[in-house]
Amino acid sequence: MKKIALLLCAVLTAGALTACSGGADATTAAAQAATQEAADKGGAGKDAADTAAAGAEDKSEAGENPADTAAGNPFSGKTVKVGCSATFVPFESIEMAADGSKTYVGMNIDIVKAAVEKNGGQVEFVDMPFKSLMAAIQAGQIDFCSGGMAPTAEREKTLDFSEIFFYPRNAIVYRAEDNYPDLDFLKGKKIAYVFGTNYQQVAESVEGAETVGIQGSPACIEEVKSKRADACIVDGAGATEFLKNNEGLKLSLMDKVDDDCFAIGFPKESPYYETFNNTLKEMMENGELDEIIASHLSEQFILD
C-alpha cells in the first residue's frame, strides 16, 4: 500500500509540475506576443510620426505651410478701410435696400474685394468725394482707395500706385437738340466736369470755354439736363448708364487717352501695397480681371 501511495503521489506531483510548466509557457508566449505587438504598433506610430514630420518639413521648405502663409500675409484676418467715391456708376456706387441697408457695387468695388479676399481679408468701404481721397489716405483715415485714380506725376509724389488696370473712354454729354461730336465743337460753350478729376484738364483745354466743377457725375449730367451747362465731360461707361434713365440727352465717346487710366492708390510704404499689386497682376494674367470688367461694361469700353 505504501508503494502504491508513493507511486500515486509521484504521478500527481509530475502532473502538477507539468500543468504549472504549461501555464508558464502560455503566459510567457502571450506576454512575448503582446510585447511584440506593442513594439510593432510603437514602430508603426513612430514611422507615421516620422512621415508626418518629414512631410511638414518638406511643406515648410517649399513654402506651403498655411500657417506660415497666413502669418506672412498683411491682409490675413484684417478688415481694411478702402475709400471710394460712390457716385461713379458703373465703377463705384451704392445700392439701397428696402430696410435702409446699403451695399457697395461696381467694377472697382468687385476688383478690390476679389484681391483682398483672395488674401484672407475683408473690405470696409468708406464713401467720400473723389477730391478727398488723397488727403484721407495721407491722414491714415483709409488704407487705400478703390480705383479710378490716374497715377499722375503729381500724385506719385505722395502715393504709390498699383498696376494700371483700366483705360476708360471719356464722353461729352449734351442735350439731344445739340450736336457735339468732339471737343472742337465745344469752343466758347459752358462745360461742367467732376471736381478734382482729370476731366477738369480736358474741359479747360477747350478754347474759349467756360468751365465749372461739380461734385459727382450725376450732378454734372443734371447740370446739362437743366440747361445750366451746354455739355459735361464724364466717364463714357458711366454716361451710358445714366442716359438709360435720362431722356433728352446724347453722348459722344472720346478716344482713349494714355494718361487717363485707373489704378489703386496707396500711402507710401503701405504694408498692403506689394501683396495687393501682385494679386492684381495675377488677376490680369489669368483673365479674372477681364471677367469682372466685362460683367459691368460693354465691349466698346474695353480697349487693349
Coordinates of C-alpha atoms in Angstrom, one line a residue:
M1 CA 0.0 0.0 0.0
K2 CA 2.8 2.4 0.8
K3 CA 4.4 1.7 -2.6
I4 CA 1.1 2.4 -4.3
A5 CA 0.6 5.6 -2.3
L6 CA 4.1 6.7 -3.2
L7 CA 3.6 5.9 -6.8
L8 CA 0.3 7.9 -6.9
C9 CA 1.9 10.8 -5.2
A10 CA 4.7 10.8 -7.7
V11 CA 2.3 10.8 -10.6
L12 CA 0.2 13.6 -9.2
T13 CA 3.3 15.7 -8.5
A14 CA 4.6 15.2 -12.0
G15 CA 1.2 16.2 -13.4
A16 CA 1.1 19.3 -11.3
L17 CA 4.6 20.2 -12.3
T18 CA 3.6 19.6 -16.0
A19 CA 0.5 21.7 -15.6
C20 CA 2.5 24.5 -14.0
S21 CA 5.1 24.4 -16.7
G22 CA 2.5 24.6 -19.4
G23 CA 0.8 27.6 -17.8
A24 CA 4.1 29.4 -17.5
D25 CA 4.9 28.7 -21.1
A26 CA 1.5 30.0 -22.3
T27 CA 1.9 33.1 -20.1
T28 CA 5.3 33.7 -21.4
A29 CA 4.2 33.2 -25.0
A30 CA 1.2 35.6 -24.5
A31 CA 3.5 38.2 -22.9
Q32 CA 6.0 37.9 -25.7
A33 CA 3.2 38.3 -28.3
A34 CA 1.8 41.3 -26.5
T35 CA 5.3 42.8 -26.3
Q36 CA 5.9 42.2 -30.0
E37 CA 2.5 43.7 -30.9
A38 CA 3.2 46.8 -28.8
A39 CA 6.6 47.0 -30.4
D40 CA 5.1 46.7 -33.8
K41 CA 2.5 49.3 -33.1
G42 CA 5.0 51.6 -31.5
G43 CA 7.2 51.2 -34.6
A44 CA 4.3 52.0 -36.9
G45 CA 3.3 55.0 -34.8
K46 CA 6.9 56.2 -34.9
D47 CA 7.0 55.7 -38.6
A48 CA 3.8 57.6 -39.1
A49 CA 5.1 60.4 -36.8
D50 CA 8.4 60.5 -38.7
T51 CA 6.5 60.6 -42.0
A52 CA 4.2 63.4 -40.9
A53 CA 7.2 65.3 -39.5
A54 CA 9.1 64.8 -42.8
G55 CA 6.0 66.0 -44.7
A56 CA 5.6 69.1 -42.6
E57 CA 9.3 69.8 -43.1
D58 CA 9.0 69.4 -46.8
K59 CA 6.0 71.7 -46.9
S60 CA 7.8 74.2 -44.8
E61 CA 10.8 74.2 -47.1
A62 CA 8.5 74.5 -50.1
G63 CA 6.7 77.5 -48.5
E64 CA 3.4 75.6 -48.4
N65 CA 2.7 75.8 -44.7
P66 CA -0.8 77.5 -44.5
A67 CA 0.0 78.9 -41.0
D68 CA 3.3 80.5 -42.3
T69 CA 1.5 81.9 -45.4
A70 CA -1.3 83.4 -43.3
A71 CA 1.2 84.8 -40.8
G72 CA 3.1 86.5 -43.5
N73 CA 0.1 88.0 -45.3
P74 CA -0.8 91.5 -44.2
F75 CA -4.4 91.0 -45.2
S76 CA -5.0 87.8 -43.3
G77 CA -7.7 88.2 -40.7
K78 CA -7.8 92.0 -41.3
T79 CA -10.6 94.4 -42.3
V80 CA -9.1 97.2 -44.5
K81 CA -10.7 100.5 -45.0
V82 CA -10.9 101.4 -48.7
G83 CA -12.0 104.9 -49.8
C84 CA -14.3 105.3 -52.8
S85 CA -16.5 107.9 -54.5
A86 CA -19.8 106.2 -54.7
T87 CA -21.4 108.4 -57.4
F88 CA -19.2 106.8 -60.1
V89 CA -21.6 104.4 -61.9
P90 CA -20.8 101.7 -63.0
F91 CA -17.5 101.7 -61.2
E92 CA -18.4 102.7 -57.6
S93 CA -21.9 103.2 -56.3
I94 CA -24.4 102.3 -53.5
E95 CA -27.5 100.2 -53.8
M96 CA -30.1 100.9 -51.1
A97 CA -32.3 98.0 -49.8
A98 CA -35.8 98.4 -48.6
D99 CA -34.7 98.1 -45.0
G100 CA -32.3 101.1 -45.4
S101 CA -29.1 99.0 -45.6
K102 CA -26.6 99.8 -48.3
T103 CA -24.4 97.7 -50.5
Y104 CA -21.4 99.0 -52.4
V105 CA -21.4 97.8 -56.0
G106 CA -19.5 98.4 -59.2
M107 CA -16.5 97.3 -61.2
N108 CA -13.8 98.9 -59.0
I109 CA -15.6 97.5 -55.9
D110 CA -15.6 94.0 -57.2
I111 CA -11.9 94.2 -58.2
V112 CA -10.8 95.4 -54.8
K113 CA -13.0 92.9 -52.9
A114 CA -11.6 90.0 -55.0
A115 CA -8.0 90.9 -54.5
V116 CA -8.4 91.4 -50.7
E117 CA -10.5 88.3 -50.1
K118 CA -8.0 86.2 -52.0
N119 CA -5.5 87.1 -49.3
G120 CA -7.8 86.3 -46.4
G121 CA -9.0 89.8 -45.6
Q122 CA -12.3 91.8 -45.7
V123 CA -13.1 95.3 -47.0
E124 CA -15.0 98.1 -45.4
F125 CA -15.7 100.8 -48.0
V126 CA -15.7 104.4 -47.0
D127 CA -17.6 106.8 -49.3
M128 CA -16.3 110.3 -49.8
P129 CA -15.9 112.9 -52.5
F130 CA -13.2 112.0 -55.0
K131 CA -11.2 115.1 -54.2
S132 CA -10.9 113.9 -50.6
L133 CA -9.4 110.5 -51.3
M134 CA -5.7 111.6 -51.4
A135 CA -6.0 113.6 -48.2
A136 CA -7.8 110.7 -46.4
I137 CA -5.0 108.3 -47.4
Q138 CA -2.3 110.6 -46.2
A139 CA -4.1 111.2 -42.9
G140 CA -4.5 107.4 -42.3
Q141 CA -8.3 107.6 -42.4
I142 CA -8.3 104.9 -45.1
D143 CA -5.8 102.2 -46.0
F144 CA -6.1 102.8 -49.8
C145 CA -8.6 103.9 -52.4
S146 CA -10.6 101.7 -54.7
G147 CA -9.6 103.0 -58.1
G148 CA -10.5 105.5 -60.8
M149 CA -7.4 107.5 -59.9
A150 CA -4.8 108.1 -62.6
P151 CA -1.1 107.9 -61.4
T152 CA -0.1 111.3 -62.4
A153 CA 3.4 112.7 -61.7
E154 CA 2.0 115.0 -59.0
R155 CA 0.1 112.2 -57.2
E156 CA 3.0 109.9 -57.3
K157 CA 4.9 112.3 -55.1
T158 CA 2.8 111.3 -52.2
L159 CA 1.2 107.9 -53.2
D160 CA 2.2 104.6 -54.6
F161 CA 0.1 103.2 -57.3
S162 CA -0.9 99.7 -58.4
E163 CA -0.7 98.4 -61.9
I164 CA -3.0 100.3 -64.3
F165 CA -6.0 98.0 -64.7
F166 CA -8.3 100.0 -66.9
Y167 CA -8.3 102.7 -69.6
P168 CA -11.6 104.5 -69.7
R169 CA -13.2 106.4 -72.6
N170 CA -14.5 109.8 -71.7
A171 CA -17.7 111.2 -73.1
I172 CA -19.3 114.5 -73.9
V173 CA -22.8 114.5 -72.7
Y174 CA -25.2 117.1 -74.1
R175 CA -28.9 117.8 -74.9
A176 CA -30.4 115.9 -77.8
E177 CA -31.2 119.1 -79.7
D178 CA -27.4 119.8 -79.9
N179 CA -24.5 118.0 -81.5
Y180 CA -21.0 118.0 -80.1
P181 CA -19.2 115.1 -81.7
D182 CA -15.8 116.2 -80.3
L183 CA -14.1 118.9 -78.2
D184 CA -13.7 121.3 -81.1
F185 CA -17.5 121.8 -81.2
L186 CA -17.5 123.0 -77.6
K187 CA -15.4 126.1 -78.2
G188 CA -17.0 129.0 -76.3
K189 CA -19.5 126.8 -74.6
K190 CA -20.1 126.2 -70.8
I191 CA -18.7 122.8 -69.8
A192 CA -19.3 121.0 -66.5
Y193 CA -16.8 118.5 -65.1
V194 CA -16.4 116.4 -62.0
F195 CA -14.4 118.4 -59.5
G196 CA -11.0 117.1 -58.7
T197 CA -10.7 114.7 -61.6
N198 CA -8.7 114.7 -64.9
Y199 CA -12.0 115.8 -66.6
Q200 CA -11.1 119.3 -65.4
Q201 CA -8.0 119.4 -67.6
V202 CA -10.0 118.1 -70.6
A203 CA -12.7 120.8 -70.2
E204 CA -10.1 123.6 -69.6
S205 CA -8.3 122.6 -72.8
V206 CA -11.2 123.7 -74.9
E207 CA -10.6 127.2 -76.4
G208 CA -12.8 129.9 -75.0
A209 CA -14.9 127.5 -72.9
E210 CA -16.4 128.5 -69.5
T211 CA -15.8 125.6 -67.1
V212 CA -17.4 124.7 -63.8
G213 CA -16.5 121.9 -61.3
I214 CA -19.4 119.9 -60.0
Q215 CA -19.4 117.2 -57.3
G216 CA -20.1 113.8 -58.9
S217 CA -21.1 112.7 -62.4
P218 CA -24.9 112.6 -61.7
A219 CA -24.8 116.2 -60.7
C220 CA -22.8 117.1 -63.8
I221 CA -25.3 115.5 -66.1
E222 CA -28.1 117.2 -64.2
E223 CA -26.3 120.5 -64.9
V224 CA -26.7 119.8 -68.6
K225 CA -30.2 118.5 -68.4
S226 CA -31.4 121.6 -66.5
K227 CA -29.6 123.8 -69.1
R228 CA -27.1 125.3 -66.6
A229 CA -24.3 123.9 -68.8
D230 CA -24.1 123.2 -72.5
A231 CA -22.3 119.9 -72.0
C232 CA -20.2 118.0 -69.5
I233 CA -17.2 115.7 -69.6
V234 CA -17.6 112.5 -67.7
D235 CA -16.7 108.8 -68.0
G236 CA -18.2 107.2 -71.1
A237 CA -19.3 104.0 -69.4
G238 CA -21.0 105.8 -66.6
A239 CA -22.6 108.2 -69.0
T240 CA -24.1 105.3 -71.0
E241 CA -25.8 104.1 -67.8
F242 CA -27.1 107.5 -66.8
L243 CA -28.6 108.1 -70.2
K244 CA -30.7 105.0 -69.9
N245 CA -32.7 106.8 -67.3
N246 CA -32.4 110.3 -68.6
E247 CA -34.3 111.1 -71.8
G248 CA -33.4 114.0 -74.0
L249 CA -29.6 113.6 -73.7
K250 CA -27.0 112.2 -76.1
L251 CA -23.3 111.5 -75.8
S252 CA -20.2 111.3 -78.0
L253 CA -17.4 109.0 -76.9
M254 CA -13.9 110.4 -77.0
D255 CA -10.7 108.5 -77.9
K256 CA -8.7 106.7 -75.3
V257 CA -6.1 108.8 -73.6
D258 CA -3.0 107.1 -72.2
D259 CA -2.7 109.3 -69.1
D260 CA -6.3 108.8 -68.3
C261 CA -6.4 105.5 -66.5
F262 CA -7.5 103.6 -63.4
A263 CA -5.1 102.4 -60.6
I264 CA -5.3 101.8 -56.9
G265 CA -3.6 104.5 -54.7
F266 CA -1.7 103.5 -51.5
P267 CA 0.2 105.6 -49.0
K268 CA 3.9 105.4 -49.2
E269 CA 5.4 102.3 -47.6
S270 CA 1.9 100.7 -47.2
P271 CA 2.1 97.1 -45.8
Y272 CA -0.6 96.2 -48.2
Y273 CA 0.8 97.5 -51.4
E274 CA 3.1 94.7 -52.6
T275 CA 0.6 91.9 -51.8
F276 CA -2.3 93.6 -53.4
N277 CA -0.4 94.6 -56.5
N278 CA 0.9 91.0 -57.0
T279 CA -2.6 89.7 -56.7
L280 CA -3.9 92.3 -59.1
K281 CA -1.2 91.3 -61.7
E282 CA -2.2 87.6 -61.3
M283 CA -5.9 88.5 -61.9
M284 CA -4.8 90.4 -65.1
E285 CA -2.8 87.4 -66.3
N286 CA -5.4 84.7 -65.7
G287 CA -8.3 86.6 -67.2
E288 CA -10.2 87.1 -63.9
L289 CA -9.9 90.9 -64.2
D290 CA -11.3 90.9 -67.7
E291 CA -14.3 88.8 -66.5
I292 CA -15.1 91.4 -63.8
I293 CA -14.8 94.3 -66.3
A294 CA -17.0 92.5 -68.8
S295 CA -19.7 91.9 -66.2
H296 CA -20.1 95.7 -65.8
L297 CA -19.3 97.3 -69.2
S298 CA -20.0 96.7 -72.8
E299 CA -17.0 95.7 -75.1
Q300 CA -16.8 99.1 -76.6
F301 CA -15.2 100.4 -73.4
I302 CA -12.7 97.6 -73.0
L303 CA -9.7 98.6 -75.0
D304 CA -6.3 96.9 -75.2

